[in-house]
Structures are given as C-alpha cells and as structure tokens.
Amino acid sequence: MNKKQKKTLYRIVGTGIIAAILMALKLEDPLNFILMMVPYLLIGYDIIIKASKGIKNLQPFDENFLMTVATLGAMILGEHIEGVAVMFFYQIGELFQSYAVGKSRRNISELMDIRPDYANVEVLNDEGVPTGELERVDPYDVEIGRVIVVKAGEKIPIDGIVIEGNSTLNTAALTGESLPRDVFSGYEVISGSVNINGLLKIRTTKEFGDSTASKILDMVENAGNKKSKSEKFISKFAKIYTPIVCILALLLAIAPPLFNLISQNPPLWGQWIYRALTFLVISCPCALVVSVPLGFFAGIGGASKAGVLVKGANYLETLSKVKTVVFDKTGTLTQGVFDVAGIHHGVLDTETLLEYTALVESYSNHPIAVSIAKAYHETSGKALDKTKLIDIKEVSGQGVIGKIKDESGILDFAAGNEKLMEALGIENVIHCRSVGTLVHLAINGEYGGHILISDMEKPESKDTIKLLKKIGIKDTIMLTGDIKAVGEKVGKDLGLDKVFSQLLPQDKVAKVEELLGAKKGNDAIAFVGDGINDAPVLTRADVGIAMGALGSDAAIEAADIVLMDDNPMNIVKAIKIANKAMRIIYENIYFAIGIKLLCLVLGAVGIANMWFAIFADVGVLVLAVLNAIRTLSVRKM
Ligand code: ADP
Ligand code: MG
C-alpha cells in the first residue's frame, strides 16, 4: 500500500469510529447534525473539493458531483448516517480499486522482471587494455563494443555476443518459456535473460536503449496509451449519462410533489427528494469507468506473462475479432533453417560455387543466406574471405547480386530465385525435379547452376492450424515468395486453406489488401510473419503478429503483437487470451450497466433506499474489479 492509500485507510477507520460513537450517543438534532458533519467532512472532503472544482471549470457532471449532491442532500434531510455511509463506502470502493490497479501494475512489472539495474564493465587502462578489474555502472553508460561480465544469478543488461565462458540462460521472463537455453562463446544473447550458472564475458552489440529488454519494456509501458473502442465508448457514455441522470433526479425531486400539489394531495417533498438523492447515488458509473480499462490492462499483463506482447488495448480487441489468419512461410511455419541438398549443373567446382554464393549472401539476413553460410563453414571448415567481395546489393524477395574478385578477374555473381534470373536476362535456367527451394546462380550473365535447399516445417505448425480452426478461425492462408511446388507441398502437409506462391514483398501487401477488401463486417485479419521481407504486411493487416522477437528489430517495430518465441502455437495462445480478456470485459460492461438500470428503477419507485444504493454501488465495483483481475491469470491455456 502506498502513502495515499494508507491515508485513505486511516480516514476510513477514523470515520468509522467517530460515526459509531455518535450513533451510540443518539443525540438530538441540531447537535447530532453538527457533530455528524465531522466524520462526513473527514471522509468526504476530497470528493467535495473535486466536485466544486468541476463546477468552477463548468464541467460539473461527474461522479464527484453526484456523490456530493446526494450526500449533502441526505445530511440536510436528516439522514445523517446515510450521508456519511455513502461517502464511507465509496472511499472503501476507491481504495480497493486503486489497490487492485496498483497490484496488477506491479504484477506486470514483476513478471516483466527484465529491467537490468547495472552492468559490470571491464575497466580499461589508458591504452584501452583491460586491467582485469570490473566496474559496476548504469547500463545506459555502456558503449557498443565494450566487454561486460555477467555472473551467475545476474541479468544480462545489454544485448551482445558471448566471447568467453559458457552457461545456461533462463529466458522465462522474456518468452514465458521455462526451458533454459545453453549458451557458449560466439552465441548471441539478449538482455533480460538471467544467467543461471557460469560466468559470461559478453561483448555488447547494442546500446542499452536499443537492447531487447529496453524495447520490450517501452512497448509494455506504452500499451495503455492506445485506447480501444470499448474504452472510448465508456468515456463517451459517462459524458452523456451523467447529465441525463442529473436531470432525471431533478425531475424526480420536483415533478411528483408538484403533481401532488396540483391534485391537492400532500406534496411529500421530503420523500421525493430522498428518492431523487438515492437515485443519484445509485447512478454513479464508477464500476464501469474503472473496470474496463483495468480489464484491458490486466489482459495485456496476462498475455505478457505468457510471452505474448500486445502493444495496445485496441490490438487485444481486434485480435479477438480475427477470423482469417495469414501466414508467411519461411521462418514462420517452417524453421527457416535450410539444408543444402545438392548443387546441380554447376559451371564451377562445387566448393567454389558454395564459397562465392556464401560471399554474396554474407550481407543478407535472409534465412537462406544464413543457411548457405553455415553450409559453407561446415563443408570447407574455412572462414569467408570477405576482401574478395567488391560490391553487393540485395533485391528483396528475389536474391542478391554482387561482384567477386577472383584469380581470373572480376566476376558478376548473382544468387536468387527465377524472378531474379528473369530480371537479369539469364537464359537456359534449369529447373529441378526434386521439390525444394532453389537458389539459382548467374555468373557473368550466364546460368551457373543451382543450389537445392530444403527447409523443414516446424513441428508445431500442423497442430497450430488444427487448433486455430477449433477456436473459430475460418480461413488459414499462407503467402510465400518461394516457388509453387514448395508452397503447395507445405500447404498440403499443414492443412492450410489457401496458398499463394511466388509473391514479392509488395505482392504480399497487395494480397492482404485484397483480403481486407473482401472481408465481412467486424471480422479482422491477422498476419503472422518473422519481419524478414514482410514488415510492410505486418503493418498493413488489421493486426500484425511478429514471431520470435528475440532477433528481428524490424519485426518488433512493425508488429502490433510480438510473440516472444518461434513457436507458432503461441498464435493460438494469443487469440485465446484476447478472447478471454474481451469476454470478461464485456461481462463487466453488461453486468455494471444491468445492475445499474435495475437499481435506478427500484430507486425511482422507492423500493431501494440509500443503503441499498450504497451496497449496489460498492458491490458492483468490487465484483467488476475482481472479474477484471481474472484476466491476469490466463497463463496456462
Ligand atoms: P517467404 O515468403 O517464404 O518468407 P521471402 O519473401 O523472404 O520468402 O523470399 C522469397 C524468395 O526470394 C525466396 O524463396 C528465395 O527464392 C528468394 N530470396 C530472397 N532473398 C534471398 C537471398 N538472400 N538469397 C537467395 N534467395 C533469396
Ligand atoms: Mg519471410
């Protein structure tokens, strides 16, 4: 509990004691009234001040105004205990709610317990040589390329590469995945993971602000700023609702007594004013105003606990409306780790071809490029001599073009798909009979053979598609830049509804736009990709989901939702979480409005008195808050 909450608690207790004593004394008015004003002001002064500020700013119609008018009215009418009690229970409700919000906020930062507090950097002497000492500094002050030491039990503060030592890392706070990962020299590590056992020396590759942990924290902290449709609806609702209620209350206080006067009956002013005041107390929409944002907040928190980062409340809402999921192939449904299955029709010897291909691919981040580099290392055991590479250009969705210095002079060398060969005007392109991704090669404007590579489907992909169908996704579609044969095969293996192949990055955008144009009503379309050659699509879809945040910056930037690891099953998890959060939020909206309407009617006809109003109000608030907090515990689904 913070200071403010403690103060409220003291006020509540103090008011309770004083009011109880006064009730026991059973004093006569006006002494009783005067003394009762003491607990009344003690418990309600802040609300009265807020209400008068609202009046001064010409925006009087809020819950403070409702409370003040209703309770002051009750005090003057002689219902002192009621007047104090309304404020008393209202404050209890507020305290409860602020405690709950604080707790879920703390929960989120606790479960996002990835904020590093310090870094141990190697101290350098004047010549820039390590002295062997360590200095504990603010991670903000560590430059790129410095060596930091992370001891067992410490968090990795900054992204980097291990240069010495080996250990096991716990990435649970980042991925929701409790399986530890083994790391050793040469391994890329990300900030926010916890070093479990060994001592690691890490050379930083990013500044603290650009490191994974900072990025993720930024994202989670800013998530609350994006208001969802439901939240906007609530604030609009409150703006219209409050004045209407005030006018109705006024009518209730004046019209029936006037009518009685006209029909020459006793006017019963006191009774009708009391009913109007009760009506005002009941009408306070606090449960609604409080529980909806809290519901979203808790939903986002619950999701991040499960390794699903949602960048805003609006995306949680959209995700729950998704009926079509569009996937990228490489790296999303397949592992994006290719094995070289063969080198065919090569015009140079196999090893040289592989070396040159690896050279021109060496600046590409595409999974194909990475895999070819790996294959070269494994077969030759040598490192690439990058000085041989003179010029390099990547054509996204097609391949790479470069110049290589060779004993015989300078070679024009290109590696990529058929589209690239076409673009370069290469004739006699040979197709392969085996199904697999082909990297065609062109040397000095002539066809130079092809490398057949094969990717593997992720083991969870098939079940993911099956489960998506089960939770109500109507259409599953795959877009790929790869050739038709490969696309169709993956589509059939996994049970996808549709496959579109040989698409350039801009074709993927066009396809998604076509789907967006054809969709019905409220349905939404999600696109899932790894951020490589598909960042524009991630932005264009109703919700863009990036897989495996542990690596691709482009994906983190472009996506609305980031899955912390590469498992496609997390898509199912994300949609389930969104569905559950939205269900709870709507439950709260209907419940709060329903009970409110019922109480208002009962209050207007005189069945519900002020006590009933108090309990209805606090009760609904407490239940709505408890219900909202349920979204925090969506972990195992
Ligand atoms: P996907 O839709 O399967 O993720 P991309 O759009 O990333 O595929 O790439 C489409 C195709 O372009 C690949 O299948 C490959 O044939 C070719 N390609 C793209 N980048 C490269 C590269 N760096 N080297 C070779 N081929 C590439
Ligand atoms: Mg891709």
mmCIF file of C-alpha atoms in Angstrom, residues 387-534:
data_model
loop_
_atom_site.group_PDB
_atom_site.id
_atom_site.type_symbol
_atom_site.label_atom_id
_atom_site.label_comp_id
_atom_site.label_asym_id
_atom_site.label_seq_id
_atom_site.Cartn_x
_atom_site.Cartn_y
_atom_site.Cartn_z
ATOM 1 C CA THR A 387 38.034 -8.997 -49.150
ATOM 2 C CA LYS A 388 37.136 -10.892 -52.326
ATOM 3 C CA LEU A 389 33.738 -9.255 -52.298
ATOM 4 C CA ILE A 390 33.701 -5.905 -54.088
ATOM 5 C CA ASP A 391 30.111 -4.937 -54.475
ATOM 6 C CA ILE A 392 26.856 -6.253 -53.122
ATOM 7 C CA LYS A 393 23.164 -5.491 -53.486
ATOM 8 C CA GLU A 394 20.131 -7.315 -52.072
ATOM 9 C CA VAL A 395 16.914 -7.426 -54.102
ATOM 10 C CA SER A 396 14.276 -8.084 -51.510
ATOM 11 C CA GLY A 397 12.177 -11.170 -52.174
ATOM 12 C CA GLN A 398 14.472 -12.204 -55.033
ATOM 13 C CA GLY A 399 18.062 -12.619 -54.000
ATOM 14 C CA VAL A 400 21.449 -10.927 -54.078
ATOM 15 C CA ILE A 401 23.739 -9.538 -56.786
ATOM 16 C CA GLY A 402 27.435 -8.882 -56.288
ATOM 17 C CA LYS A 403 30.925 -8.665 -57.746
ATOM 18 C CA ILE A 404 33.698 -11.036 -56.697
ATOM 19 C CA LYS A 405 37.445 -10.662 -57.231
ATOM 20 C CA ASP A 406 38.839 -13.939 -58.444
ATOM 21 C CA GLU A 407 42.214 -15.053 -59.927
ATOM 22 C CA SER A 408 40.760 -14.622 -63.401
ATOM 23 C CA GLY A 409 39.447 -11.101 -62.784
ATOM 24 C CA ILE A 410 36.160 -9.718 -61.571
ATOM 25 C CA LEU A 411 33.044 -11.899 -61.701
ATOM 26 C CA ASP A 412 29.454 -10.715 -61.772
ATOM 27 C CA PHE A 413 27.740 -13.132 -59.450
ATOM 28 C CA ALA A 414 24.018 -13.383 -58.631
ATOM 29 C CA ALA A 415 22.119 -15.808 -56.419
ATOM 30 C CA GLY A 416 18.364 -15.895 -56.111
ATOM 31 C CA ASN A 417 15.107 -17.189 -57.489
ATOM 32 C CA GLU A 418 13.706 -17.413 -61.001
ATOM 33 C CA LYS A 419 12.417 -13.848 -60.832
ATOM 34 C CA LEU A 420 15.945 -12.609 -60.289
ATOM 35 C CA MET A 421 17.221 -14.659 -63.214
ATOM 36 C CA GLU A 422 14.467 -13.207 -65.406
ATOM 37 C CA ALA A 423 15.301 -9.696 -64.280
ATOM 38 C CA LEU A 424 18.945 -10.229 -65.175
ATOM 39 C CA GLY A 425 18.006 -11.695 -68.562
ATOM 40 C CA ILE A 426 19.614 -15.061 -67.876
ATOM 41 C CA GLU A 427 18.612 -17.743 -70.368
ATOM 42 C CA ASN A 428 18.573 -21.536 -70.092
ATOM 43 C CA VAL A 429 17.531 -21.588 -66.429
ATOM 44 C CA ILE A 430 17.358 -25.234 -65.427
ATOM 45 C CA HIS A 431 14.567 -26.420 -63.151
ATOM 46 C CA CYS A 432 14.999 -29.133 -60.654
ATOM 47 C CA ARG A 433 12.883 -32.247 -60.458
ATOM 48 C CA SER A 434 13.081 -32.526 -56.687
ATOM 49 C CA VAL A 435 10.770 -30.417 -54.560
ATOM 50 C CA GLY A 436 12.734 -27.820 -52.683
ATOM 51 C CA THR A 437 13.715 -24.189 -52.694
ATOM 52 C CA LEU A 438 16.154 -23.362 -55.473
ATOM 53 C CA VAL A 439 18.863 -20.755 -55.359
ATOM 54 C CA HIS A 440 19.757 -20.159 -58.994
ATOM 55 C CA LEU A 441 23.184 -18.773 -59.770
ATOM 56 C CA ALA A 442 24.298 -16.486 -62.553
ATOM 57 C CA ILE A 443 27.942 -15.816 -63.389
ATOM 58 C CA ASN A 444 28.894 -13.068 -65.846
ATOM 59 C CA GLY A 445 25.425 -13.080 -67.365
ATOM 60 C CA GLU A 446 25.340 -16.863 -67.910
ATOM 61 C CA TYR A 447 23.424 -19.505 -65.986
ATOM 62 C CA GLY A 448 25.730 -21.007 -63.390
ATOM 63 C CA GLY A 449 23.727 -23.857 -61.855
ATOM 64 C CA HIS A 450 21.532 -24.046 -58.793
ATOM 65 C CA ILE A 451 21.699 -24.977 -55.152
ATOM 66 C CA LEU A 452 18.815 -27.091 -53.942
ATOM 67 C CA ILE A 453 17.981 -26.365 -50.341
ATOM 68 C CA SER A 454 15.250 -27.729 -48.165
ATOM 69 C CA ASP A 455 13.536 -26.294 -45.166
ATOM 70 C CA MET A 456 11.638 -28.186 -42.522
ATOM 71 C CA GLU A 457 8.171 -27.469 -41.238
ATOM 72 C CA LYS A 458 8.112 -26.523 -37.580
ATOM 73 C CA PRO A 459 6.882 -29.488 -35.549
ATOM 74 C CA GLU A 460 4.038 -27.429 -34.040
ATOM 75 C CA SER A 461 2.779 -25.892 -37.297
ATOM 76 C CA LYS A 462 0.280 -28.597 -38.179
ATOM 77 C CA ASP A 463 -1.368 -28.625 -34.749
ATOM 78 C CA THR A 464 -1.451 -24.837 -34.759
ATOM 79 C CA ILE A 465 -3.601 -24.816 -37.901
ATOM 80 C CA LYS A 466 -5.857 -27.503 -36.459
ATOM 81 C CA LEU A 467 -6.326 -25.628 -33.168
ATOM 82 C CA LEU A 468 -6.947 -22.319 -34.925
ATOM 83 C CA LYS A 469 -9.855 -23.958 -36.752
ATOM 84 C CA LYS A 470 -11.096 -25.280 -33.454
ATOM 85 C CA ILE A 471 -11.194 -21.856 -31.816
ATOM 86 C CA GLY A 472 -13.190 -20.391 -34.680
ATOM 87 C CA ILE A 473 -10.719 -19.145 -37.280
ATOM 88 C CA LYS A 474 -12.453 -19.566 -40.640
ATOM 89 C CA ASP A 475 -9.581 -19.144 -43.058
ATOM 90 C CA THR A 476 -5.902 -20.023 -42.829
ATOM 91 C CA ILE A 477 -3.798 -18.711 -45.695
ATOM 92 C CA MET A 478 -0.089 -18.881 -46.486
ATOM 93 C CA LEU A 479 1.796 -16.333 -48.570
ATOM 94 C CA THR A 480 5.260 -17.147 -49.803
ATOM 95 C CA GLY A 481 7.917 -15.841 -52.111
ATOM 96 C CA ASP A 482 9.021 -19.394 -52.713
ATOM 97 C CA ILE A 483 8.144 -21.458 -55.795
ATOM 98 C CA LYS A 484 4.742 -23.043 -56.253
ATOM 99 C CA ALA A 485 5.847 -26.648 -55.734
ATOM 100 C CA VAL A 486 7.274 -25.860 -52.297
ATOM 101 C CA GLY A 487 4.338 -23.669 -51.285
ATOM 102 C CA GLU A 488 1.744 -26.266 -52.275
ATOM 103 C CA LYS A 489 3.580 -29.050 -50.511
ATOM 104 C CA VAL A 490 3.785 -27.120 -47.227
ATOM 105 C CA GLY A 491 0.140 -26.072 -47.599
ATOM 106 C CA LYS A 492 -0.978 -29.648 -48.061
ATOM 107 C CA ASP A 493 1.168 -31.015 -45.234
ATOM 108 C CA LEU A 494 -0.134 -28.477 -42.762
ATOM 109 C CA GLY A 495 -3.770 -28.425 -43.882
ATOM 110 C CA LEU A 496 -3.916 -24.746 -44.835
ATOM 111 C CA ASP A 497 -6.996 -23.483 -46.684
ATOM 112 C CA LYS A 498 -5.152 -21.475 -49.332
ATOM 113 C CA VAL A 499 -1.600 -20.941 -50.529
ATOM 114 C CA PHE A 500 -0.303 -18.144 -52.742
ATOM 115 C CA SER A 501 3.250 -18.587 -54.046
ATOM 116 C CA GLN A 502 5.931 -16.632 -55.873
ATOM 117 C CA LEU A 503 4.972 -13.339 -54.280
ATOM 118 C CA LEU A 504 7.327 -10.411 -53.965
ATOM 119 C CA PRO A 505 7.110 -8.410 -50.726
ATOM 120 C CA GLN A 506 4.817 -5.872 -52.438
ATOM 121 C CA ASP A 507 2.641 -8.716 -53.818
ATOM 122 C CA LYS A 508 2.140 -9.897 -50.265
ATOM 123 C CA VAL A 509 0.865 -6.451 -49.308
ATOM 124 C CA ALA A 510 -1.446 -6.433 -52.333
ATOM 125 C CA LYS A 511 -2.788 -9.878 -51.426
ATOM 126 C CA VAL A 512 -3.518 -8.834 -47.860
ATOM 127 C CA GLU A 513 -5.194 -5.668 -49.120
ATOM 128 C CA GLU A 514 -7.355 -7.783 -51.398
ATOM 129 C CA LEU A 515 -8.349 -9.923 -48.413
ATOM 130 C CA LEU A 516 -9.046 -6.817 -46.323
ATOM 131 C CA GLY A 517 -11.308 -5.506 -49.077
ATOM 132 C CA ALA A 518 -13.259 -8.745 -49.262
ATOM 133 C CA LYS A 519 -13.835 -9.320 -45.546
ATOM 134 C CA LYS A 520 -17.195 -9.014 -43.897
ATOM 135 C CA GLY A 521 -18.379 -6.662 -41.143
ATOM 136 C CA ASN A 522 -16.408 -6.785 -37.940
ATOM 137 C CA ASP A 523 -14.134 -9.654 -38.937
ATOM 138 C CA ALA A 524 -10.451 -8.940 -38.713
ATOM 139 C CA ILE A 525 -7.413 -10.316 -40.499
ATOM 140 C CA ALA A 526 -4.186 -11.166 -38.727
ATOM 141 C CA PHE A 527 -0.858 -11.543 -40.476
ATOM 142 C CA VAL A 528 1.888 -13.567 -38.879
ATOM 143 C CA GLY A 529 5.444 -13.175 -40.067
ATOM 144 C CA ASP A 530 9.042 -13.023 -38.948
ATOM 145 C CA GLY A 531 9.700 -9.477 -40.155
ATOM 146 C CA ILE A 532 12.029 -10.589 -42.952
ATOM 147 C CA ASN A 533 10.630 -9.331 -46.273
ATOM 148 C CA ASP A 534 7.209 -8.934 -44.685
#
